[in-house]
Amino acid sequence: MLDLLIEHDTLSRSDVRTLTGLSKPTASLLLQRLEESGLVRPSGLGDTGPGGRAPQLYRINPTAGYAAAVDVRPGSVRVRISNIAGAVVTECADESDQPVNGPESAAAIIRSCCDSAGLSPAQLDAIVVSVPGSYDIATDSLSYVDHVPGWQHPSVGAELRMLFPDASVAIENDVNLAAIAERRAASGESDSFFLFWLDDGVGGAIMIDGALHRGTRGAAGEAAFLLIPGAVLDAESRTDGALERLVGEQALRGLAAGAGHEAASAAEALSALLEDPDAAPAVAELCNRYACAIASVVALLDPARIVLAGKLARLGGERLRAEVARQLAAILPAAPKLTLTVATDTPILDGAMLMSLGIARDRVFTT
């Protein structure tokens, strides 16, 4: 019933009977009890019916609960708070040259965001924190987060839960959350796909039949550690990933330098390569590396589709996608569909909010 109100925004008693099959007295009693509990409230009148009376409409009470999404980056934290109906209440960003020093630092920004919305942190029913690393729920610890100081210690989730004892707190990998946003944005497409994240670094997320596959340690999809032709196996590869060394920021800047372009970032490097007709061999080499990595994923998972996402995928657009597809077709006898992301330009925060709202609604609607 409450899920139907989320889906349809407003419903009348007649709508409830039609959608649920409940009898008229039962539907009326259910709406009455939900209104008394504070979960729904009247929302004006609908269109006049055949009997000449306009039906009373009901909607979810937006103040019945709140959910927070937090995107932790090496130099920034972004927080979004939505009410239980899904409307954004406020969004805050803290960006500086100083690293976000662990959960306490992130918690301070969440509290500040609550203050700006006129909320108490105790009113948050769920908080989902995105991190650029792998979270092992069994050990309550993060891996591959050396670039995010203050998040390497054990019991990082327990610390967050102590800071927000009134909320259900979850930690999730950033690319996994981007995959959740992609699934929502690409409704109608297959729910089984691999999201290949192309940014300053490289990552991946596995979605099988609409559910994330995290692996036993939360490390499924860590595409940075894939091995492709040309990979070097040494101590640095064990830390940063062999594929990362071939397609990450330093590698892109190296390809750009080889084509005569100095670049300060991965995005600048890719832009320079795409804009220079003489750099076509370097672009083809980069796309070949991407294609080789994707081929390894396809051989193991056989996904219905591959989604290119992240800052560099958006920057490269159709030209990048088409070249990767061409290279992939030359490697595999039957390559899956290769698409560009259709999510917004804030997929990590969007995915975190979708997860947070799901947790909050389960909590609020079952109390």
Coordinates of C-alpha atoms in Angstrom, one line a residue:
M1 CA 0.0 0.0 0.0
L2 CA 2.7 2.5 1.0
D3 CA 4.8 1.4 -2.0
L4 CA 1.8 2.2 -4.2
L5 CA 1.6 5.7 -2.7
I6 CA 5.3 6.2 -3.4
E7 CA 4.8 5.0 -7.0
H8 CA 1.6 7.0 -7.8
D9 CA 2.2 10.0 -5.5
T10 CA -1.6 10.3 -4.6
L11 CA -4.3 7.8 -4.4
S12 CA -8.0 7.8 -3.5
R13 CA -9.9 5.0 -1.7
S14 CA -11.2 3.8 -5.1
D15 CA -7.6 3.8 -6.5
V16 CA -6.5 1.6 -3.5
R17 CA -9.3 -0.8 -4.1
T18 CA -8.5 -1.1 -7.8
L19 CA -4.7 -1.5 -7.3
T20 CA -4.9 -3.9 -4.3
G21 CA -8.1 -5.8 -4.8
L22 CA -9.2 -4.9 -1.2
S23 CA -12.8 -4.4 -0.4
K24 CA -14.2 -0.9 0.1
P25 CA -14.4 -1.1 3.9
T26 CA -10.9 -2.7 4.2
A27 CA -9.3 0.0 1.9
S28 CA -11.0 2.7 3.9
L29 CA -9.9 1.2 7.3
L30 CA -6.3 0.8 6.0
L31 CA -6.1 4.4 4.9
Q32 CA -7.6 5.5 8.2
R33 CA -5.0 3.6 10.2
L34 CA -2.1 4.9 8.1
E35 CA -3.3 8.4 8.6
E36 CA -3.6 7.9 12.3
S37 CA -0.1 6.6 12.4
G38 CA 1.2 9.6 10.6
L39 CA 2.4 7.7 7.6
V40 CA -0.1 9.2 5.1
R41 CA -2.1 12.4 5.1
P42 CA -4.9 13.9 3.0
S43 CA -3.8 15.7 -0.1
G44 CA -6.8 17.6 -1.5
L45 CA -9.6 16.3 -3.8
G46 CA -9.4 14.4 -7.0
D47 CA -11.5 14.9 -10.2
T48 CA -15.3 14.8 -9.7
G49 CA -16.6 11.3 -10.4
P50 CA -19.9 10.1 -12.0
G51 CA -21.6 10.5 -8.6
G52 CA -20.8 14.2 -8.5
R53 CA -18.4 14.0 -5.6
A54 CA -14.7 14.6 -5.7
P55 CA -12.8 11.8 -4.0
Q56 CA -10.4 12.5 -1.1
L57 CA -6.8 11.9 -2.1
Y58 CA -4.0 10.7 0.1
R59 CA -0.2 10.8 -0.1
I60 CA 2.8 9.7 1.9
N61 CA 3.5 12.1 4.8
P62 CA 7.0 13.4 3.7
T63 CA 8.0 14.2 7.2
A64 CA 7.5 10.6 8.4
G65 CA 11.2 9.9 7.8
Y66 CA 14.4 11.1 6.2
A67 CA 17.3 9.4 4.4
A68 CA 20.9 10.7 3.8
A69 CA 23.4 9.9 1.0
V70 CA 27.0 10.7 1.5
D71 CA 29.7 10.6 -1.2
V72 CA 33.2 10.6 0.3
R73 CA 36.0 11.5 -2.1
P74 CA 39.7 12.1 -1.4
G75 CA 39.2 15.9 -1.3
S76 CA 35.5 16.3 -0.8
V77 CA 32.3 15.1 0.8
R78 CA 28.9 15.7 -0.7
V79 CA 25.7 15.0 1.3
R80 CA 22.1 14.8 0.1
I81 CA 19.1 14.5 2.4
S82 CA 15.7 13.5 1.1
N83 CA 12.4 13.0 2.8
I84 CA 10.7 9.6 2.9
A85 CA 8.7 10.4 -0.3
G86 CA 12.0 10.9 -2.2
A87 CA 12.0 14.7 -2.5
V88 CA 15.4 16.3 -1.9
V89 CA 15.4 18.4 1.2
T90 CA 18.9 19.8 1.0
E91 CA 22.3 19.0 -0.5
C92 CA 25.7 20.2 0.8
A93 CA 29.2 19.9 -0.4
D94 CA 32.5 20.4 1.5
E95 CA 35.4 20.7 -0.9
S96 CA 38.9 21.6 0.2
D97 CA 42.5 20.7 -0.3
Q98 CA 42.4 18.9 3.0
P99 CA 41.5 15.2 2.9
V100 CA 38.4 14.0 4.6
N101 CA 39.9 12.5 7.8
G102 CA 37.7 9.6 8.5
P103 CA 34.1 9.0 9.8
E104 CA 34.2 11.8 12.3
S105 CA 35.0 14.4 9.7
A106 CA 32.2 13.1 7.4
A107 CA 29.8 13.0 10.4
A108 CA 30.4 16.7 11.0
I109 CA 29.4 17.5 7.5
I110 CA 26.3 15.4 7.8
R111 CA 25.3 17.3 11.0
S112 CA 25.9 20.6 9.3
C113 CA 23.7 19.5 6.4
C114 CA 21.0 18.6 8.8
D115 CA 21.2 22.0 10.4
S116 CA 20.8 23.7 7.1
A117 CA 17.6 21.7 6.5
G118 CA 16.3 22.4 10.0
L119 CA 16.6 18.8 10.9
S120 CA 18.1 17.0 13.9
P121 CA 20.6 14.1 13.0
A122 CA 18.3 12.0 15.1
Q123 CA 15.6 12.4 12.5
L124 CA 17.6 10.5 9.9
D125 CA 16.3 7.0 9.5
A126 CA 19.1 5.8 7.1
I127 CA 22.5 6.9 6.0
V128 CA 24.4 5.4 3.1
V129 CA 28.1 6.3 2.8
S130 CA 29.8 5.9 -0.5
V131 CA 33.6 5.2 -0.4
P132 CA 36.1 4.7 -3.2
G133 CA 37.1 1.3 -1.9
S134 CA 35.8 -2.2 -1.1
Y135 CA 33.8 -2.7 2.2
D136 CA 34.0 -6.1 3.8
I137 CA 30.9 -6.3 6.0
A138 CA 32.3 -9.4 7.8
T139 CA 35.3 -7.5 9.1
D140 CA 33.8 -4.1 9.1
S141 CA 36.8 -2.7 7.2
L142 CA 37.7 -1.1 3.9
S143 CA 40.3 -2.1 1.4
Y144 CA 41.9 0.0 -1.4
V145 CA 41.3 3.3 0.4
D146 CA 44.9 4.4 1.0
H147 CA 44.0 7.6 -1.0
V148 CA 41.3 8.4 1.6
P149 CA 43.0 9.0 4.9
G150 CA 41.2 8.1 8.1
W151 CA 39.2 5.3 6.7
Q152 CA 41.7 2.4 6.9
H153 CA 41.1 1.3 10.5
P154 CA 38.9 -1.7 11.6
S155 CA 35.3 -1.2 12.8
V156 CA 34.8 1.8 10.5
G157 CA 31.1 1.0 10.2
A158 CA 30.7 0.6 14.0
E159 CA 32.2 4.1 14.4
L160 CA 29.7 5.6 12.1
R161 CA 26.8 3.8 13.8
M162 CA 28.0 5.2 17.2
L163 CA 28.0 8.7 15.7
F164 CA 24.5 8.2 14.4
P165 CA 22.8 5.8 16.8
D166 CA 19.3 6.6 15.7
A167 CA 19.9 5.7 12.0
S168 CA 20.5 2.6 10.0
V169 CA 24.0 3.2 8.6
A170 CA 25.5 1.4 5.6
I171 CA 28.8 1.7 3.7
E172 CA 29.0 0.9 0.0
N173 CA 31.5 1.0 -2.8
D174 CA 31.1 4.0 -5.0
V175 CA 30.9 2.2 -8.3
N176 CA 28.4 -0.3 -7.0
L177 CA 26.2 2.7 -6.1
A178 CA 26.7 4.1 -9.7
A179 CA 25.4 0.7 -10.9
I180 CA 22.3 1.1 -8.8
A181 CA 21.6 4.5 -10.3
E182 CA 22.3 3.1 -13.8
R183 CA 19.8 0.3 -13.3
R184 CA 17.1 2.8 -12.3
A185 CA 17.9 5.1 -15.1
A186 CA 18.0 2.4 -17.8
S187 CA 14.7 0.7 -16.8
G188 CA 13.6 -1.5 -19.6
E189 CA 17.1 -2.7 -20.2
S190 CA 18.5 -6.0 -18.9
D191 CA 19.1 -6.1 -15.2
S192 CA 22.3 -8.1 -15.7
F193 CA 25.2 -6.0 -16.7
F194 CA 28.8 -5.0 -15.9
L195 CA 29.4 -1.3 -15.3
F196 CA 32.9 -0.3 -16.4
W197 CA 33.9 2.8 -14.5
L198 CA 36.4 5.1 -16.4
D199 CA 37.7 8.0 -14.4
D200 CA 41.0 9.1 -12.9
G201 CA 41.1 5.4 -11.9
V202 CA 39.2 2.4 -13.2
G203 CA 36.6 0.2 -11.5
G204 CA 33.7 -2.0 -12.1
A205 CA 30.4 -3.2 -10.6
I206 CA 28.5 -6.4 -11.3
M207 CA 24.7 -6.5 -11.4
I208 CA 23.0 -9.9 -11.8
D209 CA 19.3 -10.1 -12.2
G210 CA 18.9 -6.7 -10.6
A211 CA 21.1 -7.4 -7.5
L212 CA 24.6 -6.3 -6.8
H213 CA 27.2 -9.0 -6.7
R214 CA 29.7 -7.9 -4.1
G215 CA 31.7 -11.1 -3.5
T216 CA 32.7 -12.6 -0.2
R217 CA 34.9 -9.7 0.8
G218 CA 33.1 -6.9 -1.0
A219 CA 35.8 -6.8 -3.6
A220 CA 33.9 -8.1 -6.7
G221 CA 34.3 -5.7 -9.6
E222 CA 37.7 -4.3 -8.6
A223 CA 38.6 -4.0 -12.3
A224 CA 41.9 -2.2 -11.5
F225 CA 43.4 -5.6 -10.8
L226 CA 42.5 -7.2 -14.1
L227 CA 45.4 -8.6 -16.2
I228 CA 45.7 -7.7 -19.9
P229 CA 48.5 -7.9 -22.4
G230 CA 51.2 -5.5 -21.5
A231 CA 50.5 -5.6 -17.7
V232 CA 53.5 -5.5 -15.4
L233 CA 53.4 -7.6 -12.3
D234 CA 55.3 -6.0 -9.5
A235 CA 54.8 -4.5 -6.0
E236 CA 53.1 -1.4 -7.4
S237 CA 50.6 -3.6 -9.4
R238 CA 49.7 -5.5 -6.2
T239 CA 48.9 -2.1 -4.6
D240 CA 47.3 -0.1 -7.4
G241 CA 46.3 -2.8 -9.9
A242 CA 47.9 -3.9 -13.1
L243 CA 45.1 -2.5 -15.3
E244 CA 45.1 0.8 -13.4
R245 CA 48.7 1.3 -14.4
L246 CA 47.7 0.9 -18.1
V247 CA 44.5 3.0 -18.2
G248 CA 44.6 5.2 -15.0
E249 CA 45.5 8.9 -14.8
Q250 CA 49.3 8.4 -15.1
A251 CA 48.9 6.1 -18.1
L252 CA 46.6 8.5 -19.9
R253 CA 48.9 11.4 -19.3
G254 CA 51.7 9.3 -20.7
L255 CA 49.7 8.5 -23.9
A256 CA 49.0 12.2 -24.3
A257 CA 52.7 13.1 -23.8
G258 CA 53.6 10.6 -26.4
A259 CA 51.3 12.4 -28.8
G260 CA 52.9 15.7 -27.9
H261 CA 50.3 16.9 -25.3
E262 CA 51.1 17.8 -21.7
A263 CA 48.1 17.2 -19.5
A264 CA 47.5 17.8 -15.8
S265 CA 44.7 15.2 -15.4
A266 CA 43.2 12.2 -17.0
A267 CA 40.4 14.3 -18.4
E268 CA 42.7 16.8 -20.0
A269 CA 44.8 14.0 -21.5
L270 CA 41.8 12.3 -23.0
S271 CA 40.4 15.6 -24.4
A272 CA 43.7 16.3 -26.0
L273 CA 43.9 12.9 -27.6
L274 CA 40.4 13.1 -28.9
E275 CA 40.8 16.5 -30.4
D276 CA 44.1 15.7 -32.2
P277 CA 43.5 13.7 -35.5
D278 CA 47.2 12.7 -35.4
A279 CA 46.6 11.0 -31.9
A280 CA 44.2 8.4 -33.4
P281 CA 46.8 5.6 -32.8
A282 CA 47.0 6.5 -29.1
V283 CA 43.2 6.6 -28.8
A284 CA 43.0 3.2 -30.5
E285 CA 45.7 1.8 -28.1
L286 CA 43.7 3.1 -25.1
C287 CA 40.5 1.6 -26.4
N288 CA 42.3 -1.7 -27.0
R289 CA 43.3 -1.8 -23.4
Y290 CA 39.7 -1.2 -22.3
A291 CA 38.4 -3.8 -24.7
C292 CA 40.9 -6.4 -23.4
A293 CA 39.7 -5.8 -19.9
I294 CA 36.1 -6.1 -20.9
A295 CA 36.8 -9.3 -22.7
S296 CA 38.1 -10.9 -19.5
V297 CA 34.9 -9.9 -17.7
V298 CA 32.7 -11.2 -20.5
A299 CA 34.5 -14.6 -20.5
L300 CA 33.6 -15.0 -16.8
L301 CA 30.2 -13.3 -16.4
D302 CA 28.6 -13.3 -19.8
P303 CA 26.6 -10.2 -19.0
A304 CA 23.7 -9.0 -21.2
R305 CA 25.4 -5.7 -21.6
I306 CA 28.5 -3.6 -20.7
V307 CA 27.9 0.0 -19.6
L308 CA 30.7 2.5 -19.9
A309 CA 30.4 5.1 -17.1
G310 CA 32.4 7.6 -15.2
K311 CA 33.9 11.0 -16.1
L312 CA 36.1 9.7 -19.0
A313 CA 33.2 7.7 -20.5
R314 CA 31.1 10.8 -20.6
L315 CA 33.9 12.8 -22.0
G316 CA 34.7 10.3 -24.7
G317 CA 31.1 9.8 -25.6
E318 CA 30.1 7.9 -28.7
R319 CA 33.5 8.1 -30.3
L320 CA 35.1 6.3 -27.4
R321 CA 32.2 3.7 -27.1
A322 CA 32.3 3.0 -30.8
E323 CA 36.1 2.4 -30.8
V324 CA 35.9 0.1 -27.8
A325 CA 33.1 -1.8 -29.4
R326 CA 35.1 -2.2 -32.6
Q327 CA 38.1 -3.5 -30.7
L328 CA 35.9 -5.8 -28.6
A329 CA 34.3 -7.3 -31.7
A330 CA 37.8 -8.1 -32.9
I331 CA 38.6 -10.0 -29.7
L332 CA 35.4 -11.8 -29.0
P333 CA 33.3 -14.0 -31.4
A334 CA 30.1 -12.7 -29.8
A335 CA 30.4 -9.5 -27.9
P336 CA 27.6 -8.2 -25.6
K337 CA 25.9 -4.9 -26.2
L338 CA 28.1 -2.0 -25.2
T339 CA 26.4 1.2 -24.1
L340 CA 27.2 4.6 -22.6
T341 CA 25.7 5.3 -19.2
V342 CA 22.2 7.0 -19.1
A343 CA 22.4 7.9 -15.5
T344 CA 22.8 11.6 -14.4
D345 CA 26.2 13.2 -13.8
T346 CA 26.0 12.4 -10.1
P347 CA 25.4 8.6 -10.3
I348 CA 27.2 7.8 -7.1
L349 CA 25.2 10.1 -5.0
D350 CA 22.0 9.1 -6.8
G351 CA 22.7 5.4 -6.1
A352 CA 23.5 6.1 -2.5
M353 CA 20.2 7.9 -2.1
L354 CA 18.2 5.1 -3.8
M355 CA 19.8 2.6 -1.3
S356 CA 19.3 4.9 1.6
L357 CA 15.6 5.5 0.8
G358 CA 15.1 1.8 0.5
I359 CA 16.5 1.2 3.9
A360 CA 14.6 4.2 5.4
R361 CA 11.3 3.0 4.0
D362 CA 11.7 -0.5 5.2
R363 CA 12.4 0.9 8.6
V364 CA 9.6 3.5 8.7
F365 CA 7.0 1.5 7.0
T366 CA 7.4 -1.6 9.2
T367 CA 7.2 0.3 12.5

